[in-house]
Each structure stands twice: as C-alpha cells, then as structure tokens.
C-alpha cells in the first residue's frame, strides 16, 4: 500500500509562488510521480510528471512556471509553482504509480491540497 500526504497549498497573490510537497509512505517500488489539479467546474488536469529516471513533462499551461522534482531517498515529490495566476486556482493532487514485480503496479492518490490565487 501507498499513503500520500500533500502539503504546501494555501492562498497566494497573483505573481507569487508556492511549493507543494507530497510524501509517500510505502513499502512498494515507486515509479512515476505526478501532480494533477481540478479547478471548480473543470475536469482533472495532469499538471506535471516525473519518471523514475527523472524525466519530466508539463502541461502547456504551466511550462516555464512550474517545476517538478523528486527526492527518492525521502519518497517525496515537489511542485515549485512560480508566477501563479488565477487560472492556477485548484485542488492539487499527488499521484504515484507504484507496486512490485509479482503483484503489479497501479495508481495511488493523495487527498489533495488547495491552491488559491487571488488577483
């Protein structure tokens, strides 16, 4: 099993920055780690992902502003968010793809941390 605990959300003014963290408590092997978000009235969106090898990808809407990183020794994934704007207001979820050879791999989700950007 994997338990994910996100932190770092909050209220910030437009143009400001926040750093989200997600700590995974797990006895399984963690592969990809991702951040999703769901804004009011919108579908869930993949914001950024980082593979086990460190390769990253981003939604077009956050490229150049957000940076995803991971610390494998701490089972933690981060999302540094800069130049925030009102469209970034959403509930941000941590997601990991984890498992073990023999039992398989699957997605695990955190409870989410709210990010609100005031204009």
PDB file of C-alpha atoms in Angstrom:
ATOM      1  CA  UNK A   1       0.000   0.000   0.000  1.00  0.00           C
ATOM      2  CA  UNK A   2       0.959   3.612  -0.530  1.00  0.00           C
ATOM      3  CA  UNK A   3      -0.210   6.554   1.522  1.00  0.00           C
ATOM      4  CA  UNK A   4       0.355  10.039   0.115  1.00  0.00           C
ATOM      5  CA  UNK A   5       0.309  13.224   2.152  1.00  0.00           C
ATOM      6  CA  UNK A   6       0.365  16.558   0.352  1.00  0.00           C
ATOM      7  CA  UNK A   7       1.279  19.899   1.878  1.00  0.00           C
ATOM      8  CA  UNK A   8       2.204  23.408   0.852  1.00  0.00           C
ATOM      9  CA  UNK A   9      -1.060  24.684  -0.550  1.00  0.00           C
ATOM     10  CA  UNK A  10      -2.595  27.958   0.508  1.00  0.00           C
ATOM     11  CA  UNK A  11      -3.672  31.419  -0.529  1.00  0.00           C
ATOM     12  CA  UNK A  12      -1.250  33.486  -2.587  1.00  0.00           C
ATOM     13  CA  UNK A  13      -1.454  36.672  -4.597  1.00  0.00           C
ATOM     14  CA  UNK A  14      -1.137  36.605  -8.362  1.00  0.00           C
ATOM     15  CA  UNK A  15       2.510  36.559  -9.352  1.00  0.00           C
ATOM     16  CA  UNK A  16       3.504  34.748  -6.190  1.00  0.00           C
ATOM     17  CA  UNK A  17       4.962  31.314  -5.608  1.00  0.00           C
ATOM     18  CA  UNK A  18       4.158  28.149  -3.704  1.00  0.00           C
ATOM     19  CA  UNK A  19       5.942  24.857  -3.266  1.00  0.00           C
ATOM     20  CA  UNK A  20       3.868  21.711  -2.923  1.00  0.00           C
ATOM     21  CA  UNK A  21       5.234  18.567  -1.343  1.00  0.00           C
ATOM     22  CA  UNK A  22       3.943  15.023  -1.350  1.00  0.00           C
ATOM     23  CA  UNK A  23       5.429  12.366   0.892  1.00  0.00           C
ATOM     24  CA  UNK A  24       4.794   8.737   0.091  1.00  0.00           C
ATOM     25  CA  UNK A  25       4.693   6.160   2.834  1.00  0.00           C
ATOM     26  CA  UNK A  26       5.240   2.916   1.050  1.00  0.00           C
ATOM     27  CA  UNK A  27       6.849  -0.464   1.055  1.00  0.00           C
ATOM     28  CA  UNK A  28       6.381  -0.670  -2.680  1.00  0.00           C
ATOM     29  CA  UNK A  29       8.567   0.472  -5.542  1.00  0.00           C
ATOM     30  CA  UNK A  30       7.531   3.911  -6.780  1.00  0.00           C
ATOM     31  CA  UNK A  31       7.822   4.598 -10.469  1.00  0.00           C
ATOM     32  CA  UNK A  32       6.254   7.749 -11.912  1.00  0.00           C
ATOM     33  CA  UNK A  33       5.159  10.585  -9.644  1.00  0.00           C
ATOM     34  CA  UNK A  34       2.664  13.192 -10.857  1.00  0.00           C
ATOM     35  CA  UNK A  35       0.708  16.257  -9.882  1.00  0.00           C
ATOM     36  CA  UNK A  36      -2.853  16.725 -11.064  1.00  0.00           C
ATOM     37  CA  UNK A  37      -5.283  19.513 -10.392  1.00  0.00           C
ATOM     38  CA  UNK A  38      -9.014  20.035 -10.543  1.00  0.00           C
ATOM     39  CA  UNK A  39     -10.377  23.534 -10.802  1.00  0.00           C
ATOM     40  CA  UNK A  40     -14.026  24.302  -9.979  1.00  0.00           C
ATOM     41  CA  UNK A  41     -16.256  23.261 -12.842  1.00  0.00           C
ATOM     42  CA  UNK A  42     -13.398  21.723 -14.814  1.00  0.00           C
ATOM     43  CA  UNK A  43     -12.052  18.250 -15.420  1.00  0.00           C
ATOM     44  CA  UNK A  44      -8.990  16.939 -13.672  1.00  0.00           C
ATOM     45  CA  UNK A  45      -5.800  18.011 -15.455  1.00  0.00           C
ATOM     46  CA  UNK A  46      -2.345  16.448 -15.446  1.00  0.00           C
ATOM     47  CA  UNK A  47      -0.028  19.281 -14.440  1.00  0.00           C
ATOM     48  CA  UNK A  48       3.388  17.648 -14.328  1.00  0.00           C
ATOM     49  CA  UNK A  49       5.007  14.243 -14.129  1.00  0.00           C
ATOM     50  CA  UNK A  50       8.425  12.845 -13.366  1.00  0.00           C
ATOM     51  CA  UNK A  51       9.557   9.339 -14.183  1.00  0.00           C
ATOM     52  CA  UNK A  52      11.622   7.066 -12.003  1.00  0.00           C
ATOM     53  CA  UNK A  53      14.621   8.108 -14.057  1.00  0.00           C
ATOM     54  CA  UNK A  54      13.927  11.806 -13.622  1.00  0.00           C
ATOM     55  CA  UNK A  55      12.408  12.673 -16.992  1.00  0.00           C
ATOM     56  CA  UNK A  56       9.806  15.414 -16.673  1.00  0.00           C
ATOM     57  CA  UNK A  57       6.827  16.638 -18.643  1.00  0.00           C
ATOM     58  CA  UNK A  58       4.400  19.514 -18.138  1.00  0.00           C
ATOM     59  CA  UNK A  59       1.032  20.761 -19.260  1.00  0.00           C
ATOM     60  CA  UNK A  60       1.375  23.594 -21.742  1.00  0.00           C
ATOM     61  CA  UNK A  61      -0.396  25.915 -19.333  1.00  0.00           C
ATOM     62  CA  UNK A  62       2.372  25.618 -16.721  1.00  0.00           C
ATOM     63  CA  UNK A  63       5.515  25.228 -18.825  1.00  0.00           C
ATOM     64  CA  UNK A  64       8.176  27.683 -17.782  1.00  0.00           C
ATOM     65  CA  UNK A  65       6.419  28.445 -14.495  1.00  0.00           C
ATOM     66  CA  UNK A  66       6.201  25.118 -12.648  1.00  0.00           C
ATOM     67  CA  UNK A  67       8.988  22.668 -11.858  1.00  0.00           C
ATOM     68  CA  UNK A  68       8.502  19.110 -10.672  1.00  0.00           C
ATOM     69  CA  UNK A  69      11.250  17.291  -8.811  1.00  0.00           C
ATOM     70  CA  UNK A  70      11.648  14.264  -6.591  1.00  0.00           C
ATOM     71  CA  UNK A  71      13.818  13.051  -3.756  1.00  0.00           C
ATOM     72  CA  UNK A  72      13.820   9.286  -3.934  1.00  0.00           C
ATOM     73  CA  UNK A  73      15.580   8.927  -0.598  1.00  0.00           C
ATOM     74  CA  UNK A  74      12.705  10.792   1.052  1.00  0.00           C
ATOM     75  CA  UNK A  75       9.949   9.297  -1.120  1.00  0.00           C
ATOM     76  CA  UNK A  76       8.905  12.854  -1.871  1.00  0.00           C
ATOM     77  CA  UNK A  77       7.795  14.727  -4.957  1.00  0.00           C
ATOM     78  CA  UNK A  78       7.722  18.508  -5.156  1.00  0.00           C
ATOM     79  CA  UNK A  79       5.994  21.049  -7.356  1.00  0.00           C
ATOM     80  CA  UNK A  80       7.535  24.500  -7.395  1.00  0.00           C
ATOM     81  CA  UNK A  81       4.963  26.924  -8.739  1.00  0.00           C
ATOM     82  CA  UNK A  82       6.025  30.411  -9.787  1.00  0.00           C
ATOM     83  CA  UNK A  83       4.217  33.309 -11.434  1.00  0.00           C
ATOM     84  CA  UNK A  84       0.892  31.990 -10.243  1.00  0.00           C
ATOM     85  CA  UNK A  85      -2.299  33.355 -11.712  1.00  0.00           C
ATOM     86  CA  UNK A  86      -5.993  32.950 -11.021  1.00  0.00           C
ATOM     87  CA  UNK A  87      -6.271  30.089 -13.519  1.00  0.00           C
ATOM     88  CA  UNK A  88      -3.964  28.044 -11.294  1.00  0.00           C
ATOM     89  CA  UNK A  89      -6.568  28.009  -8.518  1.00  0.00           C
ATOM     90  CA  UNK A  90      -7.463  24.368  -7.973  1.00  0.00           C
ATOM     91  CA  UNK A  91      -7.227  21.367  -5.725  1.00  0.00           C
ATOM     92  CA  UNK A  92      -3.845  19.789  -6.419  1.00  0.00           C
ATOM     93  CA  UNK A  93      -3.464  16.034  -6.129  1.00  0.00           C
ATOM     94  CA  UNK A  94      -0.371  13.907  -5.845  1.00  0.00           C
ATOM     95  CA  UNK A  95      -0.362  10.655  -7.767  1.00  0.00           C
ATOM     96  CA  UNK A  96       2.197   7.850  -7.874  1.00  0.00           C
ATOM     97  CA  UNK A  97       2.457   4.676  -9.892  1.00  0.00           C
ATOM     98  CA  UNK A  98       3.765   2.055  -7.516  1.00  0.00           C
ATOM     99  CA  UNK A  99       3.903  -1.655  -6.976  1.00  0.00           C
ATOM    100  CA  UNK A 100       6.174  -4.660  -7.035  1.00  0.00           C
ATOM    101  CA  UNK A 101       7.070  -7.315  -9.567  1.00  0.00           C
ATOM    102  CA  UNK A 102       4.765 -10.200  -8.938  1.00  0.00           C
ATOM    103  CA  UNK A 103       1.851  -8.150  -7.617  1.00  0.00           C
ATOM    104  CA  UNK A 104       1.757  -5.481 -10.309  1.00  0.00           C
ATOM    105  CA  UNK A 105       1.690  -1.698 -10.346  1.00  0.00           C
ATOM    106  CA  UNK A 106      -1.172   0.751 -10.008  1.00  0.00           C
ATOM    107  CA  UNK A 107      -2.010   4.391  -9.311  1.00  0.00           C
ATOM    108  CA  UNK A 108      -2.326   5.788  -5.809  1.00  0.00           C
ATOM    109  CA  UNK A 109      -3.785   9.197  -4.947  1.00  0.00           C
ATOM    110  CA  UNK A 110      -3.431  11.734  -2.194  1.00  0.00           C
ATOM    111  CA  UNK A 111      -6.290  13.719  -0.651  1.00  0.00           C
ATOM    112  CA  UNK A 112      -5.275  16.965  -2.300  1.00  0.00           C
ATOM    113  CA  UNK A 113      -4.087  20.381  -1.193  1.00  0.00           C
ATOM    114  CA  UNK A 114      -5.932  23.564  -2.114  1.00  0.00           C
ATOM    115  CA  UNK A 115      -4.168  26.344  -4.000  1.00  0.00           C
ATOM    116  CA  UNK A 116      -5.996  29.642  -4.287  1.00  0.00           C
ATOM    117  CA  UNK A 117      -4.560  32.557  -6.228  1.00  0.00           C
ATOM    118  CA  UNK A 118      -6.072  35.964  -5.630  1.00  0.00           C
ATOM    119  CA  UNK A 119      -5.945  38.584  -8.368  1.00  0.00           C
TER     120      UNK A 119
END
